[in-house]
Every structure is written in structure tokens, then in C-alpha cells.
XYZ file of C-alpha atoms in Angstrom:
611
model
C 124.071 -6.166 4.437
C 125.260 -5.423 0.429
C 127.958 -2.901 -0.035
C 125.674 -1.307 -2.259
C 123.871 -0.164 1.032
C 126.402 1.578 2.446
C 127.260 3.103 -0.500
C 123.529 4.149 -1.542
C 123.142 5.804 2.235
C 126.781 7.745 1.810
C 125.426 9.319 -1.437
C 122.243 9.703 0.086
C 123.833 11.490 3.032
C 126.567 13.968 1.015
C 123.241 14.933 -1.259
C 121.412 16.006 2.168
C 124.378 17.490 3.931
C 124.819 19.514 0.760
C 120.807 20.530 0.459
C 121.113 21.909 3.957
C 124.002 23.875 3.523
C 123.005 25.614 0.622
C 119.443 26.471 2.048
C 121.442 27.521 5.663
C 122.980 30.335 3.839
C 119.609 30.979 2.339
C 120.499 30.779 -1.146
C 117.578 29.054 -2.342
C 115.761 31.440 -0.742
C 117.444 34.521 -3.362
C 116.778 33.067 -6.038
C 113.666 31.619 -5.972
C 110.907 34.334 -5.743
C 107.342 33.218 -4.910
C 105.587 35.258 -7.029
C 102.705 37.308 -6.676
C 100.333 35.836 -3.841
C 96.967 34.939 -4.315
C 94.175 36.795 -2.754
C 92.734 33.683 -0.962
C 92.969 29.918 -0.583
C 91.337 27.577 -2.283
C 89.857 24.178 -1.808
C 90.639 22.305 2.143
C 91.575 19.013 2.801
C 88.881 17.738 5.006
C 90.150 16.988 8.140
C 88.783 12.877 9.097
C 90.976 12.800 12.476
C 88.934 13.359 15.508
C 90.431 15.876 17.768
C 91.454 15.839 21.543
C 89.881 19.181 22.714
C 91.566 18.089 26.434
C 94.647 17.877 24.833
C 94.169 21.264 23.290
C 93.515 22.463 26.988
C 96.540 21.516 28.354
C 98.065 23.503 25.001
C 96.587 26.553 25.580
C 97.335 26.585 29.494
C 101.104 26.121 28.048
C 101.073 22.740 28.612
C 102.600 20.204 25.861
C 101.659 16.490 26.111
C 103.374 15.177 23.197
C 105.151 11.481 22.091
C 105.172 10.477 25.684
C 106.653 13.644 27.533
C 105.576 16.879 28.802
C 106.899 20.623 27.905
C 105.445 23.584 29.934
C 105.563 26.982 29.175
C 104.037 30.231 30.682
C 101.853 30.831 27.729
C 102.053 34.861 28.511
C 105.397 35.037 28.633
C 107.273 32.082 27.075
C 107.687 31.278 23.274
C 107.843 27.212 22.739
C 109.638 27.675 19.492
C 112.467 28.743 22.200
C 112.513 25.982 24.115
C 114.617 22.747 24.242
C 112.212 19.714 23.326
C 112.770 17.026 25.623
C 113.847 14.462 22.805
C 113.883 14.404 19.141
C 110.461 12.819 19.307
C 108.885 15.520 21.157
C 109.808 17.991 18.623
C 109.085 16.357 15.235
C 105.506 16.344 16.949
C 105.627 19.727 17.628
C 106.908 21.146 14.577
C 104.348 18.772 12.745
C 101.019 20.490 14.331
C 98.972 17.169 14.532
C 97.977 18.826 17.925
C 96.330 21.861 15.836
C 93.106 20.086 15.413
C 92.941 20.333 19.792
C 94.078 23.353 19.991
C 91.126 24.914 17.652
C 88.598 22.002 19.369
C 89.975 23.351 23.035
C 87.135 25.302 25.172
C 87.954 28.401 26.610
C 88.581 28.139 31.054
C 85.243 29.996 31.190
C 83.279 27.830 28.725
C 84.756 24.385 30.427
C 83.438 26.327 33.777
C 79.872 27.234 32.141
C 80.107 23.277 30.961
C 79.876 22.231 34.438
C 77.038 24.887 35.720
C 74.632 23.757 32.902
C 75.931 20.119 34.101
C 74.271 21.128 38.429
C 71.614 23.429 36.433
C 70.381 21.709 33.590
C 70.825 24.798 31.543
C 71.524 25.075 27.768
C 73.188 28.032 28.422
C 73.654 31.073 26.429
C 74.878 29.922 22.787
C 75.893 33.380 21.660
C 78.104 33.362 24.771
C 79.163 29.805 24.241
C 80.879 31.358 20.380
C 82.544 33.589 21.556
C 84.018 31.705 24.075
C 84.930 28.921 21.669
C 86.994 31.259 19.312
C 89.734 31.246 21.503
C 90.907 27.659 20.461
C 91.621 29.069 16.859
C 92.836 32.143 18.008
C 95.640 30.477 20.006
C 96.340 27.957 16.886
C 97.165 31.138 14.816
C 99.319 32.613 17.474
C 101.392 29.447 18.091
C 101.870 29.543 13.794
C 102.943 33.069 13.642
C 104.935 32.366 16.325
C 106.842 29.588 14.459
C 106.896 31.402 11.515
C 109.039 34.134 12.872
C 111.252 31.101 14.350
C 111.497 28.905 12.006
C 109.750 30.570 9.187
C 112.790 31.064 6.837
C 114.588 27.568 7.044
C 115.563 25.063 9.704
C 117.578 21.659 9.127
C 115.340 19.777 11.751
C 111.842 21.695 11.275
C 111.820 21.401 7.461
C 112.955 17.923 7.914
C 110.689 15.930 5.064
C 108.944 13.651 7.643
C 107.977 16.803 10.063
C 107.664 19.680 7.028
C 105.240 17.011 4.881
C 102.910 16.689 8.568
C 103.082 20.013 8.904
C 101.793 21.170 5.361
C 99.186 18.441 5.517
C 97.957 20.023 9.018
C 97.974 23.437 8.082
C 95.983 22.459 5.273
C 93.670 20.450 7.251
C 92.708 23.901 9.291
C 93.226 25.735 6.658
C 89.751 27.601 7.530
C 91.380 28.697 10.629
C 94.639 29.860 9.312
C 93.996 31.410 5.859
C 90.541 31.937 5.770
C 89.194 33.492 8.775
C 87.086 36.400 7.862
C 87.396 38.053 11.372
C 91.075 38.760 10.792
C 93.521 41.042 8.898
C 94.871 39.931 5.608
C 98.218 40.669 6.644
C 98.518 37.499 8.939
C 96.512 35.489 6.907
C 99.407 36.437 3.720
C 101.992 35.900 6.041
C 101.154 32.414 6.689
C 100.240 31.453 3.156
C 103.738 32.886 1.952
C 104.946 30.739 4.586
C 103.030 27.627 3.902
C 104.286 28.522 -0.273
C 107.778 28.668 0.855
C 107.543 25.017 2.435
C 105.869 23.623 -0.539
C 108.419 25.119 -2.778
C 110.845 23.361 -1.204
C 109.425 20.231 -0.750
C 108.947 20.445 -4.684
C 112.750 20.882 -4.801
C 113.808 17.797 -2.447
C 111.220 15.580 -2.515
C 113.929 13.196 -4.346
C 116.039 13.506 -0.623
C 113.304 12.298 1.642
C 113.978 8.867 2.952
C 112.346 6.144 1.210
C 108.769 4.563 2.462
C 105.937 6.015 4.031
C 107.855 9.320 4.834
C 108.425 10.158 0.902
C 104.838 8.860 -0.221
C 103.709 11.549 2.128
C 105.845 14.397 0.796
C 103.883 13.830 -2.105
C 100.879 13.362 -0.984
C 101.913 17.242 1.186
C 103.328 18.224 -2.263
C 99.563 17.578 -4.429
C 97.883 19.108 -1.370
C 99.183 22.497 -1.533
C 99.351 22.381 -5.162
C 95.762 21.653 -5.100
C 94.358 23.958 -2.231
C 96.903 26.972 -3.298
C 95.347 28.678 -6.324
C 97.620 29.174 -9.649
C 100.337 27.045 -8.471
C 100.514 24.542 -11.607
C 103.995 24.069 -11.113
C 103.311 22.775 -7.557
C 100.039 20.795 -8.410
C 101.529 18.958 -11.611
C 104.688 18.020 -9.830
C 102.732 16.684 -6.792
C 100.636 14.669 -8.505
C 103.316 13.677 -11.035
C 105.586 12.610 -7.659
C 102.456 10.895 -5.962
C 102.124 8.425 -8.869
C 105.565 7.184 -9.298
C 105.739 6.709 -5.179
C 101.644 4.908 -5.296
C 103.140 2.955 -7.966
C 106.522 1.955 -6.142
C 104.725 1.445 -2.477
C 101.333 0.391 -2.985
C 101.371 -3.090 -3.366
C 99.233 -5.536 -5.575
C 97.006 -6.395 -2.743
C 96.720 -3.490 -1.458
C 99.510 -3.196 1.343
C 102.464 -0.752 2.028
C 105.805 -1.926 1.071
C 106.761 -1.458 5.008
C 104.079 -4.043 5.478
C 102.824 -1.801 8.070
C 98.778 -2.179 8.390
C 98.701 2.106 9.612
C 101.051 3.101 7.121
C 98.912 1.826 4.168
C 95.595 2.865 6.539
C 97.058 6.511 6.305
C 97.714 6.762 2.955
C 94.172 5.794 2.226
C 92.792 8.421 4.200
C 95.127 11.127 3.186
C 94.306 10.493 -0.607
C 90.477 10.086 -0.240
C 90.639 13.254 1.306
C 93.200 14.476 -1.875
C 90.535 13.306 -4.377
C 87.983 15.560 -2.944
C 90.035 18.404 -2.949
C 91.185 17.379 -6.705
C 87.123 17.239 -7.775
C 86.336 20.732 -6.149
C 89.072 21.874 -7.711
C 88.069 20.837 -10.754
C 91.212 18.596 -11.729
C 91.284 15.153 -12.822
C 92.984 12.767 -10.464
C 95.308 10.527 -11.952
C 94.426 6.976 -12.832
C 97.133 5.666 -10.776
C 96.327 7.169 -7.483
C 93.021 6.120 -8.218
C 94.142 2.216 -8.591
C 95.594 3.032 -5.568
C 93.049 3.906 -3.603
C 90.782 1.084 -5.051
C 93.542 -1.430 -3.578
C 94.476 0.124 -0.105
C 90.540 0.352 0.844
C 90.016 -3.522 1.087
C 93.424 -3.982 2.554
C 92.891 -1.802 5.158
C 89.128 -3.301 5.367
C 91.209 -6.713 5.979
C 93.391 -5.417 8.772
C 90.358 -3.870 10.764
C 89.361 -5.798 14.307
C 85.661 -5.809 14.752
C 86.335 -3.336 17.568
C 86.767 -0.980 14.460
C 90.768 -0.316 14.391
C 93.799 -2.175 13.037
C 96.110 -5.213 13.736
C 99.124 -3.927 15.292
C 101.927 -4.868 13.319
C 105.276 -3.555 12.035
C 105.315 0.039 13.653
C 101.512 0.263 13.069
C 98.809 1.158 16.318
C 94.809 1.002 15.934
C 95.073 3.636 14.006
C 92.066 6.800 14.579
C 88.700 4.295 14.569
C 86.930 6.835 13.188
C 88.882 8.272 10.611
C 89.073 4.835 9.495
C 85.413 4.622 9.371
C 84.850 7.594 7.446
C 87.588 6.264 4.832
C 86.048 3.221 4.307
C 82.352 4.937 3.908
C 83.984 6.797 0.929
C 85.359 3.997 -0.836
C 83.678 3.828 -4.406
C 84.645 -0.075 -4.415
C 82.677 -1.400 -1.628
C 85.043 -4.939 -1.226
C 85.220 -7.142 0.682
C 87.846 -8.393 2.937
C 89.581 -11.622 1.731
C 91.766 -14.200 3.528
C 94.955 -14.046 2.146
C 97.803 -10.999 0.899
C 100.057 -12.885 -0.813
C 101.878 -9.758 -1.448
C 101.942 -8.160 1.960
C 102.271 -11.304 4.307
C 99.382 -11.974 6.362
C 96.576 -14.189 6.789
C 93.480 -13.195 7.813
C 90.261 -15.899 9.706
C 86.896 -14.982 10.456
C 84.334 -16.829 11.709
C 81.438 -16.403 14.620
C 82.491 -12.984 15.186
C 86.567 -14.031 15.721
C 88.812 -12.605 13.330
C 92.257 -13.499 13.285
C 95.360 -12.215 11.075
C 98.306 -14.073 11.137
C 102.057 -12.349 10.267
C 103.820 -14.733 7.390
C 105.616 -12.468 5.712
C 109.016 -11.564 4.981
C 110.403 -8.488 6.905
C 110.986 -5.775 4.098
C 114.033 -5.048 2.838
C 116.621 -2.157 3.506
C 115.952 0.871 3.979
C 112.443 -0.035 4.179
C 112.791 -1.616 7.481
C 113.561 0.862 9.717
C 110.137 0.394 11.132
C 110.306 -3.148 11.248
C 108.960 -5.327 13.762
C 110.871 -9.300 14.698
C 106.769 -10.595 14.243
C 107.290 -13.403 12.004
C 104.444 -15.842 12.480
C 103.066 -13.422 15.360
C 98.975 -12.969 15.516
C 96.392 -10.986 16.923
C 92.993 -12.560 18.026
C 89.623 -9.996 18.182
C 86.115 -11.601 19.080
C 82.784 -9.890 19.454
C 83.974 -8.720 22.890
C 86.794 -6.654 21.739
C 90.436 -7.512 21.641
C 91.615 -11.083 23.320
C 95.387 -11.602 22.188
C 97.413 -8.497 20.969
C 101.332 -7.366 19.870
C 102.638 -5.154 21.979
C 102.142 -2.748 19.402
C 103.065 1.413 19.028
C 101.953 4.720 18.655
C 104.106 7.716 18.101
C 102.357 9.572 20.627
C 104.418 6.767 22.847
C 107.582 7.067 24.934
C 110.227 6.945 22.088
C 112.122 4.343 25.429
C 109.845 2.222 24.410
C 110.431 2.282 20.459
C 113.455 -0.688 20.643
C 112.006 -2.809 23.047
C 108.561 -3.287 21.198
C 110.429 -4.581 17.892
C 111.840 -7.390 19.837
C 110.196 -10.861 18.976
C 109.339 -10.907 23.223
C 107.235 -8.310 22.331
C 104.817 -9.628 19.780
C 102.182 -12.911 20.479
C 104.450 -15.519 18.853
C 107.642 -17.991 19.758
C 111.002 -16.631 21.501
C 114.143 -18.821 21.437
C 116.880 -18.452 23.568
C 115.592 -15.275 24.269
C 116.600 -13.646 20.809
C 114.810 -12.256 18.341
C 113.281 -13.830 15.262
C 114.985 -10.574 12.851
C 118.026 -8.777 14.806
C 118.240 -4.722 14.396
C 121.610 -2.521 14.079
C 123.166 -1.516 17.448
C 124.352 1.830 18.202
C 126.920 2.533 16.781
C 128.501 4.322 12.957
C 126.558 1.526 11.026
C 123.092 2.524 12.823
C 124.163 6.043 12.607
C 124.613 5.723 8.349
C 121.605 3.174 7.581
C 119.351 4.262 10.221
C 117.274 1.627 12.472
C 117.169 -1.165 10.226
C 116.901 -4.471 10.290
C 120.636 -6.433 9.538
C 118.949 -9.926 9.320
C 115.418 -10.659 8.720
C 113.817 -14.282 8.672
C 114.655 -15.782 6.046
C 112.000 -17.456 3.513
C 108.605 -17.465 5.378
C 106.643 -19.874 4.075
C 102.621 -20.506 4.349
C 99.576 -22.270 3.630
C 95.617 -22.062 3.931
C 93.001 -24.715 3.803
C 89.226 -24.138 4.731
C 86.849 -26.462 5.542
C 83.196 -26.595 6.529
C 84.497 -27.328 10.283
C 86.991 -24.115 9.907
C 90.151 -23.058 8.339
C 93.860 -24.043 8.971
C 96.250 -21.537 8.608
C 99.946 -22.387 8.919
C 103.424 -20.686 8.764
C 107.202 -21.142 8.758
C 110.180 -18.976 9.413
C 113.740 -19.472 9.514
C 114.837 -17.061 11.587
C 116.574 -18.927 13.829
C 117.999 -21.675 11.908
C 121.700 -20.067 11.155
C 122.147 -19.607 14.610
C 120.604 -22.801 16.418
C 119.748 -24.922 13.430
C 115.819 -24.973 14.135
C 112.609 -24.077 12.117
C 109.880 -22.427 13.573
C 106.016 -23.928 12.513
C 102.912 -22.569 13.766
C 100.012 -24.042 12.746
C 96.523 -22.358 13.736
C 93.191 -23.921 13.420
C 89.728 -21.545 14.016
C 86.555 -23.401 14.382
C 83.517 -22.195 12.141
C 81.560 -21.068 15.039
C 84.512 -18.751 16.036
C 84.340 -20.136 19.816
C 87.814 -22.400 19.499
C 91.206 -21.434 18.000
C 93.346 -24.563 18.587
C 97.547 -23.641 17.630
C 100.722 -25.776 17.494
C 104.052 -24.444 17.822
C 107.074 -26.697 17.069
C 110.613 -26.185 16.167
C 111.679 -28.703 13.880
C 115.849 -29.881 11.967
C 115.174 -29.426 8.459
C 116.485 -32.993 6.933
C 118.561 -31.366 4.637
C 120.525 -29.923 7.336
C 122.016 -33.421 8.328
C 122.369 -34.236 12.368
C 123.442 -31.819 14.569
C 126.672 -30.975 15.685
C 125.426 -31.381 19.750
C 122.680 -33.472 20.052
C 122.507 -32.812 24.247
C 122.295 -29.531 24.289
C 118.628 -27.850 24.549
C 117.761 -24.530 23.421
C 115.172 -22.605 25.861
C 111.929 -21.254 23.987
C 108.616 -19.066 25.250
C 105.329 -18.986 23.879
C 103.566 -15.696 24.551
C 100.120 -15.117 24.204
C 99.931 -10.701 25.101
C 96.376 -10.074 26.309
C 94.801 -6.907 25.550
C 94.699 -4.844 28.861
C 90.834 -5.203 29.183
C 91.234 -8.800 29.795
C 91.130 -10.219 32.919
C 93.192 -13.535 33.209
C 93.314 -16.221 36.580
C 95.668 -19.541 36.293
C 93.750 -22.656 37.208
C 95.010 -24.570 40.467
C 97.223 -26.838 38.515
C 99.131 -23.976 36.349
C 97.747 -25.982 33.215
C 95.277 -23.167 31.953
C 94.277 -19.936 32.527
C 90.365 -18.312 32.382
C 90.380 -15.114 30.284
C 87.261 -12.369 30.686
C 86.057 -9.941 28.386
C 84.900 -6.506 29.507
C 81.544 -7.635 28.167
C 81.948 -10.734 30.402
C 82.612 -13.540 27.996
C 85.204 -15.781 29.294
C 87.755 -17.876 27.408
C 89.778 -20.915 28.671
C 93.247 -20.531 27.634
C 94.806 -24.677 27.757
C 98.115 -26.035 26.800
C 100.011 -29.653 26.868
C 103.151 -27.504 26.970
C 103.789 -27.400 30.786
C 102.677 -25.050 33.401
C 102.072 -21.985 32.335
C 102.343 -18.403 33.976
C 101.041 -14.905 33.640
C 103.266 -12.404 33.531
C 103.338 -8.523 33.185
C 103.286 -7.050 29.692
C 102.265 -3.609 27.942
C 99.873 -2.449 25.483
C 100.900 0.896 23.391
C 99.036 0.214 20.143
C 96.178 2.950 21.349
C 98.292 5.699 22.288
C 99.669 7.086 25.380
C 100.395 6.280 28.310
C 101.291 2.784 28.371
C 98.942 0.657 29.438
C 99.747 -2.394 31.658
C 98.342 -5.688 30.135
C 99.178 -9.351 31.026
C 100.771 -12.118 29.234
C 100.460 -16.080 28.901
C 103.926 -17.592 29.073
C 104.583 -21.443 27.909
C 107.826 -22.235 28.501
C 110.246 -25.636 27.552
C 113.524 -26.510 26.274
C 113.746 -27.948 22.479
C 116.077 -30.758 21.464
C 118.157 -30.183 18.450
C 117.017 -32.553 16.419
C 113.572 -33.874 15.286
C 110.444 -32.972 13.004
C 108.811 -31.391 15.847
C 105.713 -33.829 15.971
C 106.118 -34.509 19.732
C 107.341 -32.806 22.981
C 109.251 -31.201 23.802
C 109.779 -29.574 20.717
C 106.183 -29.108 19.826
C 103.320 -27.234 22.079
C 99.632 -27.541 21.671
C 97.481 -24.526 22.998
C 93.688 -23.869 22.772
C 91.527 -20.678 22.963
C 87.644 -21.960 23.583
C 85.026 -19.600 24.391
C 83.298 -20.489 27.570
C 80.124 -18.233 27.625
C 79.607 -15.452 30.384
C 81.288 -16.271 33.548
C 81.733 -12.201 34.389
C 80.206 -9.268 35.017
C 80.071 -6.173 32.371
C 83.383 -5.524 34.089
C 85.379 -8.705 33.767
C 84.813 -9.898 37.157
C 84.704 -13.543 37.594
C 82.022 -14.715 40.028
């Protein structure tokens, strides 16, 4: 870590502390008026998110599912602004409103009730009935918004945070028809929350240069163009939005397409957010700037090359599937209509289809700084989809996840690649003043990563190197991947090999313990063969795979899947485990491994069950 670091994050920090204590004592607020109002809003983000109308339930009964824990609250007489939030987590979801979308989705008791009559009945039931019961989803939304206003409304350190106040804009927006343009209500709630939505833009506009670096200041502009776009005669707003969202596109957005966190979600969300931005832009009748439209014309293939064939993303580097069908609508609106290729040289990754197999391949470089607080120790890690869904996974996340879980799903263990000594490929702060200043970044990262592609008319070799591990125990790690053209055999080598230039080693009898982990997705069935040699694998569809290794016996042991959202979902894991000399090119045991994936046919019924 450069001294420079510590020195950028003090400055950093002294600017922030000094933001917030002006705006505590609310003089920002006196002398910045907002100006005459306008009379309505103007053009809505479309929302492409699908909403959880049983999540928006449990909201209106007072109950709060969010990032893995559960707040309740007697709706009649409680206020949830009020209340502690369980952890941080749980409140920058709360004070975001992602959950608004449920909320204004969310049946009434009585309509879920009439639901399951017409269900016995076979009724249609009475759709005049059936609207009026629905409007009580969007009437609670607007209560739970006044009812922050009048909390938080004026400023808050933590609510107007740039990561939660950028959501929060953005999802106000997206229901904007609900908040500030319902025709059933009085114009004196509907002003109140458009002052207050103005307010939070205005001081985004004044920040912005504060927010952290990465995905959570590309979205304060994207937040930032929204409101200047959707709030009529706010020029100031809408030029420095747009003017803020092409210097960040420009800085983030990389050549091929990726996010500078090399996180496949980060880059998938910024595609939708400013597909939806240019449609707002054309109604509004401004031109969108070439940049963010280069931008867009690079993120929609990379995000086309990081989609499974099950419809969501490869799970790397703080990224989960991602919505499927926002995704999908994203995609239908891209103007470019390409293809996915095989390799970002930019981003990292490699990417092999054939026979209805897809596999990408992690062989980049963890990114640097400040940048890597999301991070993940994946170097040379992959994730394997066939035509029957999801085979081999990472571990994955989701922020609607346990934020326990955050650390341990970082770790090298946790990803569907080599583990020696137990340690992880790219090590992360511990607690401490250092984590406290720089945040949850990574302090060593591994090293040069080097790869290479060849494809043939019997498949295509992919094949990666890291040095992760070679300061500490003076070994490379190679993985070399093979999948077959008919997409039925993926045949891998692991080895960990001296470099030459290294000279011997210090200790040339002492062995260094390594695993090979292969995380299943949890729909996958897996048995171990008599012998502990292989393992069958079945598909929910019933296709069954014969895992096979010349590494040892192997075992299955338990693992977790949080790339789809909460809860947790158990899953299973292949383990190969041995003990590497120090020495060696790694073209023999014990220091290299030979594995095989080979499609078998159907041995199982529709739900995995071997017969």
C-alpha cells in the first residue's frame, strides 16, 4: 500500500467530515433557496426491475425483510424512521426504497383473500373491486415517504449518504407516478415530496466530487441526470448531471465494455440505469451525450458476455445474477445488437461456448485501491452453465444477503478455483485504523495474471496464471481448461509450478497443502462413486455429469450459494485435496491435478433423482 493512499483517504475524509458539519448546522440549507416549484413532474424513468409484491406484504403488515434481517413495526402505531436498524446494512436498504416497487405491487389482506376464493370458485371476480383494493400498495408507499421526509427530510449524515441518497433518488424516480403524479391526491403532498426529492438532488449536485470512487459515484451521476431530466426547468441540475455522468462513463467504463471494479452486476446496472436515462433524455427532448452513448454501446455486449444461458450473470467480484429480467429488457433495447465474444482483454475474463456450455474464466488482475473494496480473491476461478441451468458456481453475493456473510465470500475458499495452505489468493485489510481509513480493500492482490486462448475445430483451450502465492510459498498457480466442441466435456489441469528464475528452494521437504473446489449450484444433486475417485452430478432437468479426477479421492462437502438473493441457500462442493512439493514445473503429481466434467445423458428424473 503507497503512502499516497493514506494520504488521498485522509484528505478525502477531512473534505467529508467538513461537508457534514456544515450541512448539520443546516447552512447549506440558508443559503441555497430552491426556487419556485414546478407545477408537475416531468418525464419517469421506467422502472425494468420486477417487483416482489410478497415482499411488499410483509411491508405493509409492518414487517421489514431487508439485507438478510427482519425489522417489525406496528404499522398503526410505530414510525420505522424511529427505529434502530439492525445493522448498517439494513438501513442503507431502507433509506434507499428499492423495496418501493413491492410496496406499490403489494395486494391489499382482502384482495390476497378474494385471490384465493376465485382460486376454490373459479371466479374472475369483481375488477372494479379488485382497484380499489389494489390502491392501497401506493397509498402506503406515500405514507412511508412522508413519513421519512419529516425524519430525515432536512439532512442526515447516514441517509443522505451518496451510495443510499443516489438509490433513493433513482427509486423515487422510478415511481415517480405514484409519488408526484397521482391525480387522486392533494397537491400539497405531492409538492412536499418534490421539494424534498429537489433538496436531495441539490445536494448531490454539490458533493458529487465526495462520493467514494467506483460504482457508488457513477451512480450519483447517473441519480444526478435523472432528476435533472424528470424535474422540469432544472438546467442547472440536468447539465451538471450529464456533464458528471460523462467524465465518470469515461473513467469507469472500460474499452471492452466492463466496470473498472471488474464486477459483471456493477457494469450490468449501469447499463440498465442509462438505457432507461436515454429514454427519459428523448422524451424530454434533450440530446444525450455522445459519450454515454459509447458507453452504452460497450456495456451491452459485455454484459451479453457475462450472461449464463439460464438468463443472469457470472458471479464474480461482489456481483449476483443480477434481476433476469431486467437484464432481458436491457439487452432488447440495445441499438447494437452484438454479439458476445471470447475474450476482455481489458476486464479479465474468458468466456467458452459450445453445445449449449458456456464457461467464463476469471484472469484478471484484482483492481486497484480504492476500487477494490468489493473485491473478490477469484483469480483463475470459473463458473460452468449448460442447457440445464447452472453446474459449477462462486459462492457469489447479493446485498439483500446477511452482511456475516460479506467477508467470508471474498475468500479464495469461496470461489470454484485452487486454495493453498488455506489462504487466500489476494489478502483484505483486518479490522483495525487501516480498514477503518481505506475501507475494505484489498492490501495485496495477485500479482501479474497472465493468459492465453487457442480454438480449435475439436474445442478451445483456455489457460491462466497467477502469482498470488508465490511471495509467500514460492509457487505459481496454472489452470489450464479445455471445452470440447460439442459442449459435453470440460477437461482442467491445475498445477503449482517454481518459476526457474526463482532458483531452488530454500526447503525442498516441506509440502504445502492445496484444495481444488468445484461449488455446485444448489440444484445439483451430487453422489461419490464407491471408490471416492468421481462423483455423478444431476441437473434439475435430469442430465447427469460425471465429475473424475487423477488427483486422489475426492469428497463432497457443504457449501453456500448467495448469488440469487436471500436466504442462503445450501449447495455442495467437490473437494480435491494433496500436498505440493516446492519445487518442479508442475507437469506431474503431486503438484499437478487433472479433473474432467463429461456429460452423461439423463440418468434422473425432472427432479434430479438418480434412478
Amino acid at each position: 500500500m503507497r503512502l499516497s493512499d493514506y494520504a488521498d483517504a485522509l484528505v478525502a475524509t477531512a473534505r467529508r467530515e467538513a461537508s457534514s458539519t456544515l450541512h448539520s448546522i443546516g447552512l447549506f440549507s440558508s443559503l441555497h433557496d430552491l426556487g419556485p416549484l414546478p407545477t408537475e413532474i416531468g418525464p419517469l424513468p421506467e422502472d425494468f426491475y420486477a417487483s416482489k409484491p410478497e415482499r411488499g406484504a410483509e411491508i405493509r403488515a409492518g414487517r421489514f425483510p431487508l439485507a438478510g434481517d427482519l425489522l417489525s413495526v406496528d404499522p398503526e402505531q410505530d414510525n420505522i424512521w424511529l427505529k434502530p436498524a439492525p445493522t448498517r446494512a439494513f438501513a442503507r436498504r431502507l433509506h434507499g426504497f428499492g423495496w418501493l416497487r413491492d410496496v406499490i405491487a403489494a395486494p391489499e389482506d382482502g384482495d390476497r383473500e378474494d385471490d384465493a376464493r376465485d382460486a376454490d370458485t373459479g371466479d374472475d371476480g369483481d375488477r372494479e373491486t379488485d382497484t380499489t383494493m389494489m390502491a392501497a400498495g401506493p397509498e402506503t408507499a406515500r405514507l412511508l415517504v412522508d413519513s421519512w421526509i419529516k425524519a430525515f427530510g432536512r439532512w442526515n449524515s447516514f441517509a443522505w449518504g451518496h451510495g443510499v441518497l443516489s438509490a433513493r433518488i433513482i427509486n423515487w424516480l422510478r415511481a415517480g407516478d405514484v409519488l408526484f403524479d397521482a391525480p387522486e391526491e392533494g397537491r400539497k403532498s405531492r409538492n412536499a415530496r418534490l421539494r424534498s426529492l429537489l433538496r436531495q438532488a441539490r445536494y448531490l449536485q454539490r458533493t458529487i466530487p465526495l462520493a467514494h470512487d467506483g460504482a457508488v459515484r457513477l451512480r450519483c451521476a447517473i441519480a444526478l441526470s435523472f432528476a435533472g431530466l424528470s424535474i422540469p426547468k432544472q438546467g442547472g441540475l440536468q447539465k451538471a448531471g450529464l456533464a458528471a455522468l460523462e467524465k465518470e462513463v469515461k473513467r469507469q467504463i472500460l474499452p471492452d465494455g466492463g466496470h473498472v471494479s471488474r464486477s459483471p452486476r456493477a457494469g450490468t446496472e449501469a447499463l440498465i440505469d442509462l438505457i432507461a436515462l436515454r429514454d427519459v433524455a428523448e422524451k424530454a427532448g434533450v440530446e444525450f451525450p455522445r459519450e454515454i452513448v459509447r458507453a452504452i454501446d460497450r456495456l451491452a455486449p459485455m454484459s451479453r458476455f457475462f450472461r449464463m444461458s439460464d438468463g443472469g450473470l457470472a458471479s464474480f467480484h461482489g456481483g449476483g445474477e443480477c434481476d433476469h429480467g431486467a437484464l432481458k429488457l436491457a439487452l432488447s433495447r440495445d441499438e447494437t445488437g452484438a454479439k458476445p465474444f471470447g475474450f476482455a482483454p481489458h476486464s479479465g475474463y474468458h468466456r467458452a461456448e459450445a453445445g449449449g456450455a458456456t464457461i467464463i474464466v476469471d484472469v484478471g488482475k484484482a483492481p486497484p485501491g480504492a476500487l477494490s473494496t468489493g473485491a473478490h480473491a477469484s483469480a483463475l476461478a470459473f463458473e460452468l452453465c449448460t442447457s440445464g441451468g447452472r453446474l459449477v458456481v462462486n459462492c457469489g453475493w447479493h446485498d439483500d444477503q446477511p452482511s456475516t456473510w460479506r467477508e467470508a465470500v471474498r475468500a479464495t475458499a469461496a470461489h470454484s478455483t485452487l486454495t493453498l495452505e488455506e489462504t487466500s489468493s489476494a489478502r483484505l485489510f483486518p479490522p483495525g485504523w487501516q480498514r477503518d481509513l481505506l475501507g475494505p480493500r484489498l492490501t495485496s492482490a495477485p500479482g501479474p495474471v497472465t493468459a492465453r486462448r487457442n480454438e480449435e475445430d475439436m474445442g478451445i483451450w483456455l489457460e491462466g496464471i497467477h502469482e498470488g502465492y508465490r511471495g509467500e510459498y514460492g509457487l505459481s498457480h496454472r489452470r489450464r481448461v479445455f471445452l470440447a466442441a460439442d459442449g459435453g466435456d470440460l477437461r482442467g489441469e491445475d498445477a503449482l509450478f517454481r518459476p526457474v528464475s526463482d532458483g531452488p528452494p530454500d526447503d525442498v521437504d516441506v509440502r504445502y497443502r492445496f484444495a481444488i473446489r468445484f461449488h455446485l449450484h444448489p440444484d445439483v444433486r451430487a453422489s461419490l462413486s464407491r471408490d471416492n475417485m468421481s462423483a455423478l452430478l444431476v441437473q434439475p432437468d435430469g442430465d447427469g455429469w460425471r465429475f473424475r479426477t487423477d488427483g486422489g479421492p475426492i469428497r463432497l462437502e457443504r457449501s453456500v450459494y448467495l448469488a440469487a438473493g436471500a436466504p442462503p441457500q445450501r449447495a455442495t462442493q467437490i473437494v480435491v485435496q494433496g500436498e505440493a512439493e516446492p519445487f518442479g514445473a508442475g507437469d506431474r503429481p503431486p503438484n499437478r491435478v487433472r479433473w474432467a466434467f463429461q456429460r452423461l445423458g439423463r440418468v434422473g428424473g425432472t427432479q434430479g433423482e438418480t434412478g
